[in-house]
Each structure stands twice: as C-alpha cells, then as structure tokens.
mmCIF file of C-alpha atoms in Angstrom:
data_model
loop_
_atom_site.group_PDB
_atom_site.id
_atom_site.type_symbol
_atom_site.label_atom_id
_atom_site.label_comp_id
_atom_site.label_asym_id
_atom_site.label_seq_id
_atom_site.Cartn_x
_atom_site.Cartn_y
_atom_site.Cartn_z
ATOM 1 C CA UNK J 1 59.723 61.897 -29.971
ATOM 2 C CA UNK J 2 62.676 62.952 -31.594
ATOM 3 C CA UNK J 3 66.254 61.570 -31.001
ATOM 4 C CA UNK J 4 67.182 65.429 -31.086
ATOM 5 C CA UNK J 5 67.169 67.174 -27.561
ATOM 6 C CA UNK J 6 65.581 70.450 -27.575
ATOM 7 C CA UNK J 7 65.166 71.088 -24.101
ATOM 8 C CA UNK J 8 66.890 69.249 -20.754
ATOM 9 C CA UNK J 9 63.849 67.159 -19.901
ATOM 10 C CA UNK J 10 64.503 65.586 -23.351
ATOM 11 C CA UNK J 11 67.508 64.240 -22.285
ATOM 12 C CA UNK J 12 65.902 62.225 -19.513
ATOM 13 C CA UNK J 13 63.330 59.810 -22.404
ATOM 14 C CA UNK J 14 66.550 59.433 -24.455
ATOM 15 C CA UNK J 15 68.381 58.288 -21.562
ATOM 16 C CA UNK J 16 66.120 55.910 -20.377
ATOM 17 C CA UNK J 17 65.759 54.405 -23.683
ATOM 18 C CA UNK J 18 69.303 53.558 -23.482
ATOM 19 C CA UNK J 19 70.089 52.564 -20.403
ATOM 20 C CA UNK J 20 69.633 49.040 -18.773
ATOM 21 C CA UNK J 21 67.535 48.484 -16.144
ATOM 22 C CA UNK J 22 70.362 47.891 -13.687
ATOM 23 C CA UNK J 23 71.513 51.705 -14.703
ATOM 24 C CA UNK J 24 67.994 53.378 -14.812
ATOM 25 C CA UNK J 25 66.963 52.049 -11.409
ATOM 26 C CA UNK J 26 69.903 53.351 -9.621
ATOM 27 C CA UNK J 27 70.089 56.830 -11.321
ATOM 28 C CA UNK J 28 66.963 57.507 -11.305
ATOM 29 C CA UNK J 29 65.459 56.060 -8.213
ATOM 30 C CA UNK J 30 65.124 57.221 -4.550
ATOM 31 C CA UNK J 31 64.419 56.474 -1.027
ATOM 32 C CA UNK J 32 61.238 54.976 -0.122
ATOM 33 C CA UNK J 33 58.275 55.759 -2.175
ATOM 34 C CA UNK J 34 60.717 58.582 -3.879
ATOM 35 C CA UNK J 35 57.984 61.501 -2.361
ATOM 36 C CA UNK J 36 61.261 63.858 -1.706
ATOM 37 C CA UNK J 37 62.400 63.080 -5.435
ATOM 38 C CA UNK J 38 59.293 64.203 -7.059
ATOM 39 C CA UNK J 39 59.016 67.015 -4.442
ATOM 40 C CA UNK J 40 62.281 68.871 -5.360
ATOM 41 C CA UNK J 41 61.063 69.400 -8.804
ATOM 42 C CA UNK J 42 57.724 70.641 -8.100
ATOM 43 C CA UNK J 43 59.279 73.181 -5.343
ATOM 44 C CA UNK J 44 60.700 74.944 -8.254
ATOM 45 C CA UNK J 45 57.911 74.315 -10.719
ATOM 46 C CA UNK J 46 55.823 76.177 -7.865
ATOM 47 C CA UNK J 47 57.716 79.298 -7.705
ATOM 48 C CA UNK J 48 56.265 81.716 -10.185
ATOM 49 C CA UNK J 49 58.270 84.510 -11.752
ATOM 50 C CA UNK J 50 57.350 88.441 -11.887
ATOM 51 C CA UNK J 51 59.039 90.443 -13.968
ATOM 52 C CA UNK J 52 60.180 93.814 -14.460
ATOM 53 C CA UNK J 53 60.043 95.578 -17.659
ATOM 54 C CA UNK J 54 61.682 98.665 -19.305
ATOM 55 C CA UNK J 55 65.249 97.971 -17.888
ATOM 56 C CA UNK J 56 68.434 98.321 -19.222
ATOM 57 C CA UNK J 57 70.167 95.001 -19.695
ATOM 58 C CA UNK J 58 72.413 95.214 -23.116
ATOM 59 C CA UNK J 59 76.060 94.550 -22.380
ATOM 60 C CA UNK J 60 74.652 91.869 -19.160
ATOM 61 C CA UNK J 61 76.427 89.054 -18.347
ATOM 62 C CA UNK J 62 76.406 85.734 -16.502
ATOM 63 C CA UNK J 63 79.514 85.792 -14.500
ATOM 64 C CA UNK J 64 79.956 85.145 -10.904
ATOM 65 C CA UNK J 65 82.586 85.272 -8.202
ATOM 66 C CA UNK J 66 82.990 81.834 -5.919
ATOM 67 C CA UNK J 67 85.596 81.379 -3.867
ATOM 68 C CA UNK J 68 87.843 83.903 -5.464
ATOM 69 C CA UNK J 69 87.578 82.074 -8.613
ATOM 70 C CA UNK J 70 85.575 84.051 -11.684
ATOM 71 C CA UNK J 71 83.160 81.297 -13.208
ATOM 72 C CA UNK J 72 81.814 82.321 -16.775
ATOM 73 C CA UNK J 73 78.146 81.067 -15.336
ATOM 74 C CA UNK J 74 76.397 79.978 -12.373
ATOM 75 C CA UNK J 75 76.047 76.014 -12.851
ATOM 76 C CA UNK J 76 78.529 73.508 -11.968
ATOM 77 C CA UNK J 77 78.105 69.478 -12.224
ATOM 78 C CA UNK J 78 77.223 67.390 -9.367
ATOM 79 C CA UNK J 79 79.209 64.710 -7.736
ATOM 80 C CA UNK J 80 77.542 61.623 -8.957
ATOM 81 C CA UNK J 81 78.715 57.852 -8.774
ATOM 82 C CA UNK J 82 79.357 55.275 -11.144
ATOM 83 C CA UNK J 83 79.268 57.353 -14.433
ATOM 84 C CA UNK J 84 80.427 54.422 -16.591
ATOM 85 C CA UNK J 85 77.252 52.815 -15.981
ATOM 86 C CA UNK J 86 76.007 55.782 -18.318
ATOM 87 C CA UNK J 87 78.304 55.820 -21.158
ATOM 88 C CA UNK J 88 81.607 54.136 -21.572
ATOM 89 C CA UNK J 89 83.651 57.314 -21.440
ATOM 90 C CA UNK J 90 82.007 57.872 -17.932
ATOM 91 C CA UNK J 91 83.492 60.963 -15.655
ATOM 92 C CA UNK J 92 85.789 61.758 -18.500
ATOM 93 C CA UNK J 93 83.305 62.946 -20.718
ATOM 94 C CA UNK J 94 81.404 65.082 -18.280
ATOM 95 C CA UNK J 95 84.790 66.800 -17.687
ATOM 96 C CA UNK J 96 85.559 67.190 -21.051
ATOM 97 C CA UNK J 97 82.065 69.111 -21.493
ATOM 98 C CA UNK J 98 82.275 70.782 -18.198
ATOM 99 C CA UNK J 99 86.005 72.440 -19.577
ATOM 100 C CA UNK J 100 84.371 73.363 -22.829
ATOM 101 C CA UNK J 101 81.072 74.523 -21.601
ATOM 102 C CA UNK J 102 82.978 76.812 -18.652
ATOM 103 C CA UNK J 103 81.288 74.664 -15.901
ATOM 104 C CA UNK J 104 82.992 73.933 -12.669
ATOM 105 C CA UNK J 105 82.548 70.027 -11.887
ATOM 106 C CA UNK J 106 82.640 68.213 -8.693
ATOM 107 C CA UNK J 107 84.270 64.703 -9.538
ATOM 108 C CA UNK J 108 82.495 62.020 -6.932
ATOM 109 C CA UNK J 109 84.609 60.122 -4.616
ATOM 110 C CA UNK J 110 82.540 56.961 -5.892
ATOM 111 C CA UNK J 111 83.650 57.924 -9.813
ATOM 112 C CA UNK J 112 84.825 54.968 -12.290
ATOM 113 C CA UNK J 113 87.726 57.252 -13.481
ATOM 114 C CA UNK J 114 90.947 58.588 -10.854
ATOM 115 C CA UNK J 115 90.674 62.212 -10.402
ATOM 116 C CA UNK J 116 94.455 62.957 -11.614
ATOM 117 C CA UNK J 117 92.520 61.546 -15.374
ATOM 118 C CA UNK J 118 89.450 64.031 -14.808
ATOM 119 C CA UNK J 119 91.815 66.959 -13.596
ATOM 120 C CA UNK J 120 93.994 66.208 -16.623
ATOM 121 C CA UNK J 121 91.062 66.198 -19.165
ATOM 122 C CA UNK J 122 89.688 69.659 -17.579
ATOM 123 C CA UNK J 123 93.265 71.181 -17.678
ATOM 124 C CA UNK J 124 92.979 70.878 -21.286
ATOM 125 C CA UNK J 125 90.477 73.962 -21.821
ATOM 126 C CA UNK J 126 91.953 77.503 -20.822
ATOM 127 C CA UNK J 127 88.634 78.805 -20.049
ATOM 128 C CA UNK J 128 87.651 75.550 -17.889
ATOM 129 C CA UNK J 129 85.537 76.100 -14.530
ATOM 130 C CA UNK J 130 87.132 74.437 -11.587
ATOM 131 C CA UNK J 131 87.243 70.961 -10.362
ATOM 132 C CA UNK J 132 86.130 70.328 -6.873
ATOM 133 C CA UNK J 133 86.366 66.606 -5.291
ATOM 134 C CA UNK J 134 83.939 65.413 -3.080
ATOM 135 C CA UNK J 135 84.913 63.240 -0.123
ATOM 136 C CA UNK J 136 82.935 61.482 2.488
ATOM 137 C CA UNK J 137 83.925 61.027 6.218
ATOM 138 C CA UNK J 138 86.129 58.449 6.587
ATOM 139 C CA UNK J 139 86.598 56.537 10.061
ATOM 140 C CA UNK J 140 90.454 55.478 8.892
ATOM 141 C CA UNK J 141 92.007 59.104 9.271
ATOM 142 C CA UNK J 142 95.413 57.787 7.177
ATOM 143 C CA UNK J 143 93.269 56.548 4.332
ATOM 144 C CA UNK J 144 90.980 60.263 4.443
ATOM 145 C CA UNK J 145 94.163 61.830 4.843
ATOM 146 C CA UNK J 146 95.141 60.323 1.853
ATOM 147 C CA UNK J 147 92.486 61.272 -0.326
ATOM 148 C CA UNK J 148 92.987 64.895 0.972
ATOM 149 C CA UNK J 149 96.505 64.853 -0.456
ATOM 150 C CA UNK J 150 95.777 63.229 -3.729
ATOM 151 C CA UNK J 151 92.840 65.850 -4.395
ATOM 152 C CA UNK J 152 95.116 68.509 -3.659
ATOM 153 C CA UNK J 153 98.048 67.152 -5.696
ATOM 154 C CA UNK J 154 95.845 66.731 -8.589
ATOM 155 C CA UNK J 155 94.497 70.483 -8.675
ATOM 156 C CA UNK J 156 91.159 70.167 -7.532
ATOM 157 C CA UNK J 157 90.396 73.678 -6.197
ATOM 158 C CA UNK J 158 87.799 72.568 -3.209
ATOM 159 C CA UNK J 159 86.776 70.004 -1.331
ATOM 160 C CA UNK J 160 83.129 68.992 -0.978
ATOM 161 C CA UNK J 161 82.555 66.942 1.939
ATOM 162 C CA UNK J 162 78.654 65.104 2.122
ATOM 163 C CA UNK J 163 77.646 64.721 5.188
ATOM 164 C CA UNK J 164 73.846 63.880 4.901
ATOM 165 C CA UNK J 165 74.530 59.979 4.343
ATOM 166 C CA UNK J 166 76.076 58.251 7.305
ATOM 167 C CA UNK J 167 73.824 55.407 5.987
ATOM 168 C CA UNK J 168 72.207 54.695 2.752
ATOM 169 C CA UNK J 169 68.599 55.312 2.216
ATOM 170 C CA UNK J 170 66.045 52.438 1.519
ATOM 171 C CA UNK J 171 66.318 52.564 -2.069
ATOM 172 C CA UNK J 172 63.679 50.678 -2.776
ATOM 173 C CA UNK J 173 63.879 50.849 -6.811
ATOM 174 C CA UNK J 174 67.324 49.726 -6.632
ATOM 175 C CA UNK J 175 66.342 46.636 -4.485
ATOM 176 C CA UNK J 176 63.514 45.544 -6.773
ATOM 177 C CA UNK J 177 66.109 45.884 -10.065
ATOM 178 C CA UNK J 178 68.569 43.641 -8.016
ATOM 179 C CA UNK J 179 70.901 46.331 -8.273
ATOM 180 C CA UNK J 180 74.689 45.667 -8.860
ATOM 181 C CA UNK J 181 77.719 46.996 -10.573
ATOM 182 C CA UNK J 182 78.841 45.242 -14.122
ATOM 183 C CA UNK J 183 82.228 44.114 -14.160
ATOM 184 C CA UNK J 184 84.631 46.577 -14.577
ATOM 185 C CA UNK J 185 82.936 48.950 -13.331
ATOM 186 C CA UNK J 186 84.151 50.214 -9.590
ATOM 187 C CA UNK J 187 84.716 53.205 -7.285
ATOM 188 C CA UNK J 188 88.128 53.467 -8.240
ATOM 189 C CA UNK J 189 89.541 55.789 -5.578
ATOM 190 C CA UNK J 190 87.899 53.255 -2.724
ATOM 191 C CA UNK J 191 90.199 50.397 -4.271
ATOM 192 C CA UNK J 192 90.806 47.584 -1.466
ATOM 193 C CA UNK J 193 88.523 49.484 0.535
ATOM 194 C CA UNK J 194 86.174 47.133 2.225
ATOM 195 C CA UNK J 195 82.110 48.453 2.333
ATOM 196 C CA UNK J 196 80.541 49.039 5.371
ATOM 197 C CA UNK J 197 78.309 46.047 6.666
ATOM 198 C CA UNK J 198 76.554 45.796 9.542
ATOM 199 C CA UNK J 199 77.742 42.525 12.212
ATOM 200 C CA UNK J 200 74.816 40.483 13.169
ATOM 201 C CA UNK J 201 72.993 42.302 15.805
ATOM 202 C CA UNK J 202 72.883 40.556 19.435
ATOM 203 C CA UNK J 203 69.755 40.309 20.420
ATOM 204 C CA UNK J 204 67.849 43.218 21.587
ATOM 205 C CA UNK J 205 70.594 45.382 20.337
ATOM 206 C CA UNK J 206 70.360 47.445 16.354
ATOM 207 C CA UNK J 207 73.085 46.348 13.898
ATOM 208 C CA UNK J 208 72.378 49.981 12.312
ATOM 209 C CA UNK J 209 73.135 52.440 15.691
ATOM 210 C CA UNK J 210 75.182 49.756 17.848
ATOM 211 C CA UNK J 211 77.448 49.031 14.906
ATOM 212 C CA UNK J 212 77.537 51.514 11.700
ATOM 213 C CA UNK J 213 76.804 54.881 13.126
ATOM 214 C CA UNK J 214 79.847 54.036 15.699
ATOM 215 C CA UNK J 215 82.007 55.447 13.020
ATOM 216 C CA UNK J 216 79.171 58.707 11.428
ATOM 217 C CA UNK J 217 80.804 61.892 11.226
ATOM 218 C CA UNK J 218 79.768 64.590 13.688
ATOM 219 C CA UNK J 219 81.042 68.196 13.535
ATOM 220 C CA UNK J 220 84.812 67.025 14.793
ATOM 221 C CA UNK J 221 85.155 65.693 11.935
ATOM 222 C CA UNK J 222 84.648 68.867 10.060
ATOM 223 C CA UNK J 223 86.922 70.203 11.876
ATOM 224 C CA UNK J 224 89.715 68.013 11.390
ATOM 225 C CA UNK J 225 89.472 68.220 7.591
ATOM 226 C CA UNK J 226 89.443 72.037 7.567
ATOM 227 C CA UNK J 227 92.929 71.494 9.607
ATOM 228 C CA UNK J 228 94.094 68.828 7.348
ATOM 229 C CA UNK J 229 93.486 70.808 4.017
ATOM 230 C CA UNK J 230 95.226 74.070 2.229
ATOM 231 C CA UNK J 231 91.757 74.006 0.172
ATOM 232 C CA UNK J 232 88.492 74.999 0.606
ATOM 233 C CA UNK J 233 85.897 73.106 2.330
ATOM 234 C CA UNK J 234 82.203 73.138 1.339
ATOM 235 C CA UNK J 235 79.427 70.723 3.598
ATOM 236 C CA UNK J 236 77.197 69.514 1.340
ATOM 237 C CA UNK J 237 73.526 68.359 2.827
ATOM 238 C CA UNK J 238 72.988 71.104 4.825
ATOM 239 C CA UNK J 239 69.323 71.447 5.161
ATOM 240 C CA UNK J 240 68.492 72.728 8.697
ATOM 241 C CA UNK J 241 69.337 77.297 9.471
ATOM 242 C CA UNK J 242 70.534 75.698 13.330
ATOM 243 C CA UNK J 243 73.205 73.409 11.002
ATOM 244 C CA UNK J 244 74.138 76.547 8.936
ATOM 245 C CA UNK J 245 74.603 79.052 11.805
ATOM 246 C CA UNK J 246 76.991 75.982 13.472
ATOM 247 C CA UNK J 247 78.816 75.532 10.680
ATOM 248 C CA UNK J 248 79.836 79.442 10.607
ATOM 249 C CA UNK J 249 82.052 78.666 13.699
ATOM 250 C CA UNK J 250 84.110 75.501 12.107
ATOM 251 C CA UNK J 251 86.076 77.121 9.126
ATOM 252 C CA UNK J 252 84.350 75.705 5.855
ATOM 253 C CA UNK J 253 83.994 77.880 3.018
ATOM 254 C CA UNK J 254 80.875 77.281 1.935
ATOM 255 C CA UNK J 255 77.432 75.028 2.207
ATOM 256 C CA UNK J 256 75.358 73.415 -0.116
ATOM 257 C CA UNK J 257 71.779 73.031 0.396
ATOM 258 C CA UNK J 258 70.938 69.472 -0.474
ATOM 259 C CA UNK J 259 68.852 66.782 0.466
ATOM 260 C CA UNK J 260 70.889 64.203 -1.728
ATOM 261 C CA UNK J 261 68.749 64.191 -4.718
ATOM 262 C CA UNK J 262 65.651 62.463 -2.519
ATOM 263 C CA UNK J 263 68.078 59.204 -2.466
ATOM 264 C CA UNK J 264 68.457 59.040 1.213
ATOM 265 C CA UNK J 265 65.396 60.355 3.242
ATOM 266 C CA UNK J 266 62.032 59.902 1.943
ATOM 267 C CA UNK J 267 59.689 62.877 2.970
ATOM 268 C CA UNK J 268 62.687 65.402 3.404
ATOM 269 C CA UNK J 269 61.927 69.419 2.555
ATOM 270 C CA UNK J 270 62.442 70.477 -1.090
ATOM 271 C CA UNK J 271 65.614 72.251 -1.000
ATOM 272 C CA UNK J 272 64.043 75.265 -2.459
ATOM 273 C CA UNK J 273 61.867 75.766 0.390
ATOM 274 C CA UNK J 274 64.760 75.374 2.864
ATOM 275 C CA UNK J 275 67.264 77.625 0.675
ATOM 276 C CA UNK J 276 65.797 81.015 2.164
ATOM 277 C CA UNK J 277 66.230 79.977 5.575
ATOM 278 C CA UNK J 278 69.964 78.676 5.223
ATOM 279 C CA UNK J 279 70.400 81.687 3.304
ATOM 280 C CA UNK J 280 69.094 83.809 6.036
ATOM 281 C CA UNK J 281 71.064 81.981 8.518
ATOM 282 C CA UNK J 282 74.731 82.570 7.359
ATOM 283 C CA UNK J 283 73.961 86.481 7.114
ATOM 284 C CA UNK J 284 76.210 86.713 3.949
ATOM 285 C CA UNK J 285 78.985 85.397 5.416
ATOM 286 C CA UNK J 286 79.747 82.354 3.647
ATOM 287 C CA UNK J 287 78.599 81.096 -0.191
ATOM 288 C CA UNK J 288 75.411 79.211 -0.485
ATOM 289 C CA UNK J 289 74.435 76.798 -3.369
ATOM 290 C CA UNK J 290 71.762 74.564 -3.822
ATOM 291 C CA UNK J 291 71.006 71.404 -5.857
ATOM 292 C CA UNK J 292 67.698 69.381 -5.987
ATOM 293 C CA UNK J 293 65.507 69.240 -9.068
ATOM 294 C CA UNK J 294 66.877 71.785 -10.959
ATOM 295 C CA UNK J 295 65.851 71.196 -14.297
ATOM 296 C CA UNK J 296 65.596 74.606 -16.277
ATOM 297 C CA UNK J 297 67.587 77.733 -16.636
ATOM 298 C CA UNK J 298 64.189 79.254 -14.923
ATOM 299 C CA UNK J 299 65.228 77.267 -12.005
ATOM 300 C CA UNK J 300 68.372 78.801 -12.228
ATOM 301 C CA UNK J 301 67.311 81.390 -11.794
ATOM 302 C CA UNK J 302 64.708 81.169 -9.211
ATOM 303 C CA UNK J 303 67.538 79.706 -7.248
ATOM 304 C CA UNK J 304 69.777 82.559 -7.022
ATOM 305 C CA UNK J 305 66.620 84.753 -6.153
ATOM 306 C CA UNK J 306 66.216 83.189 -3.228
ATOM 307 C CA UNK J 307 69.762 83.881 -2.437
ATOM 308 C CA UNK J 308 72.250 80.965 -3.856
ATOM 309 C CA UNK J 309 75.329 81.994 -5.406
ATOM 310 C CA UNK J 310 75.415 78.848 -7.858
ATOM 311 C CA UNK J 311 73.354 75.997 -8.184
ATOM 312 C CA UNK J 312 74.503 72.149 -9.237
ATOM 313 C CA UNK J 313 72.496 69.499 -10.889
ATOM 314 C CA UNK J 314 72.812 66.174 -10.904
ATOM 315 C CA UNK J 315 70.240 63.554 -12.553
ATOM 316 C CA UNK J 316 70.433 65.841 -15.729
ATOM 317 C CA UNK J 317 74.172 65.206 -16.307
ATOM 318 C CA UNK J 318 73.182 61.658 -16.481
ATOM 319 C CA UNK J 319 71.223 61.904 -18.599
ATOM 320 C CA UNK J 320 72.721 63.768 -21.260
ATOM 321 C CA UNK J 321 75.452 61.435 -20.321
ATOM 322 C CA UNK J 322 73.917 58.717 -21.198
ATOM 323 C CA UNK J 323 72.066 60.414 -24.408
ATOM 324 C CA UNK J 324 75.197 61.953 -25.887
ATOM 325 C CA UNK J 325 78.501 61.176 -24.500
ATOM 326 C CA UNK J 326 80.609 64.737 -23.667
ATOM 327 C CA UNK J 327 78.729 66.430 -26.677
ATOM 328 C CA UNK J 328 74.913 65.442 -24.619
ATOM 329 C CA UNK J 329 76.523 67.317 -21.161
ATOM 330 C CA UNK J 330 77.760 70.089 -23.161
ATOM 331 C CA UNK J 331 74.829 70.809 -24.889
ATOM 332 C CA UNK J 332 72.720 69.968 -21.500
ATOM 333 C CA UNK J 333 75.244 72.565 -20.244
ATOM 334 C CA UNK J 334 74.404 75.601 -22.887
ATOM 335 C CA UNK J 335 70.662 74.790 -22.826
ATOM 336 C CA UNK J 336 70.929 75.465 -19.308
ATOM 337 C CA UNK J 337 72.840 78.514 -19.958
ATOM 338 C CA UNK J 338 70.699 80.145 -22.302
ATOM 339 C CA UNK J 339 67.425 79.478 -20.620
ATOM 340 C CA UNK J 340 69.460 81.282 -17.759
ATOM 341 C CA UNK J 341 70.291 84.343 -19.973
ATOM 342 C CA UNK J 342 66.566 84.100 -21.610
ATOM 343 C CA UNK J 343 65.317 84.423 -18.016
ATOM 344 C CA UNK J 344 67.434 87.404 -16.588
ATOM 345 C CA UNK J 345 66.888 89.532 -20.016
ATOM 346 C CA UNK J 346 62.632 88.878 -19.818
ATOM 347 C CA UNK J 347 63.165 89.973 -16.464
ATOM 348 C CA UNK J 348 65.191 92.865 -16.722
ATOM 349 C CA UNK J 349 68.042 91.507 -14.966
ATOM 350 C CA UNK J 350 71.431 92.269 -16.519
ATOM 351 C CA UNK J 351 73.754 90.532 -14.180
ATOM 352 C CA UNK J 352 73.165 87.732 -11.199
ATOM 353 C CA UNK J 353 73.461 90.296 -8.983
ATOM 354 C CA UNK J 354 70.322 91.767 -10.294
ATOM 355 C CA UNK J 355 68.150 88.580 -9.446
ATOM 356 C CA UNK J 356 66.438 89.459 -6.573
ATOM 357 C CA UNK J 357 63.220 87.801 -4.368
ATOM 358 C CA UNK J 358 61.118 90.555 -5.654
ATOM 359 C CA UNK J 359 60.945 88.918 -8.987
ATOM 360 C CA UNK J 360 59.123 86.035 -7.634
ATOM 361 C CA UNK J 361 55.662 85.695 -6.357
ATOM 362 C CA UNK J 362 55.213 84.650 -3.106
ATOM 363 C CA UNK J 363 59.075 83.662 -2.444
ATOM 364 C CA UNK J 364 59.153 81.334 0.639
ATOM 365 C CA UNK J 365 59.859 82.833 3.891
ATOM 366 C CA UNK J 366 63.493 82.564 5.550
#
C-alpha cells in the first residue's frame, strides 16, 4: 500500500510496519484471546445508518458544549501509556496535534513526558481543546493527593479517574512478546513509585484477593477525590446503568463508557451496546462519552446518536503516532473530523444536536 494515509485504518499497517515487536504487542494487544477487542469494532461496524434527506444544513457546525467549555468538535484523545514507545517525541507530539487540530486530550498518568511539558505544549495554540489528566486510585492518599495538586497547578481542566483496572488483565500478547519497557523509557509521574506485586500466597489463601485488591478502589474513594479537587471529575469504565445511576449521588461530572480498549476483561460488552443503557440511566443529568473501537467519523457519529456527548479514541492515536509524529495525529485528527461533517451533512444533520437514534436502524435498546 501506500506510505500516504488516506483513511484512519491506514494508519494502523504503517504503524505496525514501524514499530518493534515489544511496541506492537503491547499497543495493540488485549486480554485473553482479545474477543472484547475485536468486538468493540464490529459493535459499531454493525450499526447501520438511515438518513434523512431534503434538510437544511448550510451554515452547520460541529461544536459542542462539555463541561462549560466550547470544544470546536466532538473527539478528544485518549489517555494512553508509554507514548515514547511510539515515536520519540511521545505525549508531546499528540499534544501538539491535539492544540492544532482543536482536540481536547487526556494526558495518561502512565505518560513518558510530565504533564506541566504537555500542558505547556497545548498552551501554545489559542484555539486548543482542553487537557484533562487521568489518575488512578491510589492506596497512599499523600502521594494521590499529590498528583491532584500538580494536575491542577498545571491547568489541566478535569480529572479522569479509571476505575475498571484494580488489576491488570491477562494480556496474553504482551506475555508471549516478553514485554518490557526500553531504557529510558518510564511512567514519569510514578517516579520512585514501587509496582504493585503480589506476596507469595500462604497456602490455601489467593495472592490476587488476600493481597492486591486489599488496596482496589470502591466508591469512597470517589468520593474523597471529588472532595480533594476544585476540578471536575469524570469515572472512566463505567459499563453497568446500576454503576451510572450510583455514581449520580457521589459528585463526578461526568462518565465515560469504557471497557478499557478490551485490555483488561476478555468477553466484556462492546461499549456501543452498553452506551444506550448508561445513557438512559443518568436521565440527562450528567455528560456521557464513550470510547472503544471507534475508528471512523461514521462512528462518530453513531456514537452521539445513541446519546454520547463526545467520544475518545485511543489505539488510533498510536498509530498515527507512530506513522507520523504530531503531523500523523493531526491529520488522524481532521480525517476524523471530516468523515464526522461528511456524515451529519448526508444525513441532514446540521449540528450534533441534530444526531438523533432515529437515524440508525435498529439502535440498541437502553
């Protein structure tokens, strides 16, 4: 094929083609036999589109409002780990395209590069989309505390706190490539931070819920960081209506329906078939977003017909990553745009607002 990228699933064959093995297996892999990987993509692949015709949809536009912040267009970047593995410039090229391109960007608490850099980089476009940091529960409250402050000290506009991995999945990819990090390459905001590992389990009792989970978050935890912080809190891995309806009692802003990109349970739902429901559940009283597969401006689209305010992609960033430095996100980032604008205009849609469930066949039930 050519080195050229003419779509977003281009950017996947020229990533792969420069990436190591090390690098491929762990972006691209997933739990287990990586069923809930392939699965997110064909949810949206199986959604059809019907459109309306005749409609009025000169002067449209792609705006939307998210927590009191006007974005330019509905698709922000992903948190995802270790982007030096992808390209040299790692996290600082993604935020260099995500200020140019309009995109918010959620910097991952695993990057290579300390969010005062990315914060600085994304400062440097007037028109930039915000920066969000993601956190994960921490069981040392001073050191989380920490974290909190230096997010909020840097500018970051949100907090995104994933809660669908108090344990790694079996990434069984990554174990076959022997998976490590190259030198130089680290999660640079867990410096002296020692990783989890499981004591030698006694006998007849599990080094996994004995030991580890003594320290998973639960819903107190939540609740202490929506104390701790002047910013907004989103939960991200929120896959369950029962989880969404709790979390309307516990102050977060927001919820993002995620199933962590198939990387930690094998077999979970497609996140597009769970959106509705979540959806459903908060009654329009808090934001919903959604990431999973997303792949097209189609999906996009289908997305926010089913009720998410914005959507996030991850693997894709990558990719382009990988493929093309800031200049491959960017232009992953307009592709994704225009297919977006493509869509709402072919289906009479001049604004988000106008993206409805009656455009698609068959929708899945809340």
């Amino acid at each position: 094929m050519s080195a050229v990228a003419v779509s977003p699933a281009d950017y996947e064959a020229l990533a792969q083609a420069r990436l190591d093995a090390n690098a491929w297996a762990y972006f691209s892999g997933g739990a287990g036999d990586e069923h809930a990987v392939r699965a997110n993509r064909a949810a949206w692949e199986a959604l059809r589109l019907q459109p309306r015709v005749l409609r009025r949809t000169a002067g449209g536009h792609t705006r939307r409002t998210l927590l009191g912040r006007t974005l330019a267009h509905p698709v922000l970047l992903a948190p995802v780990a270790h982007q030096r593995l992808a390209h040299p410039d790692g996290e600082l090229a993604t935020a260099y395209a995500a200020a140019a391109l309009a995109a918010g960007m959620v910097l991952s608490l695993q990057s290579n590069t300390p969010v005062e850099a990315v914060s600085q980089a994304m400062r440097g476009e007037p028109e930039a989309g915000p920066l969000w940091m993601q956190l994960y529960p921490q069981a040392d409250r001073g050191f989380w505390r920490e974290l909190v402050q230096r997010a909020e000290a840097a500018g970051c506009e949100a907090l995104v706190l994933t809660v669908d991995a108090p344990v790694s999945g079996a990434r069984d990819r990554e174990r076959r490539a022997g998976f490590r990090l190259p030198p130089g390459v680290s999660a640079v905001h867990l410096a002296g931070r020692p990783p989890a590992v499981a004591a030698p389990a006694a006998a007849g009792r599990s080094a996994l819920f004995d030991d580890l989970l003594r320290a998973a978050p639960t819903w107190d935890d939540v609740d202490w960081l929506c104390a701790t912080t002047r910013l907004p809190v989103l939960i991200k891995g929120v896959m369950h209506p029962a989880d969404a309806r709790e979390a309307l009692g516990h102050g977060v802003a927001g919820l993002i329906v995620s199933n962590h990109g198939g990387r930690t349970l094998d077999t979970a739902a497609p996140t597009a078939q769970v959106l509705p429901a979540v959806v459903a559940a908060v009654q329009g009283r808090l934001p919903v977003l959604v990431d999973g597969g997303i792949r097209r401006g189609t999906d996009v689209f289908k997305a926010l017909a089913l009720g998410a305010s914005a959507v996030l992609v991850g693997r894709p960033q990558v990719w382009a990553l990988a493929a093309g430095g800031a200049q491959g996100v960017a232009h992953l980032l307009r592709l994704l745009r225009d297919e977006l604008e493509i869509a709402m205009a072919l289906c009479g849609c001049a604004t988000l607002d106008a993206i409805t469930p009656e455009l698609l066949l068959d929708p899945p039930r809340a």
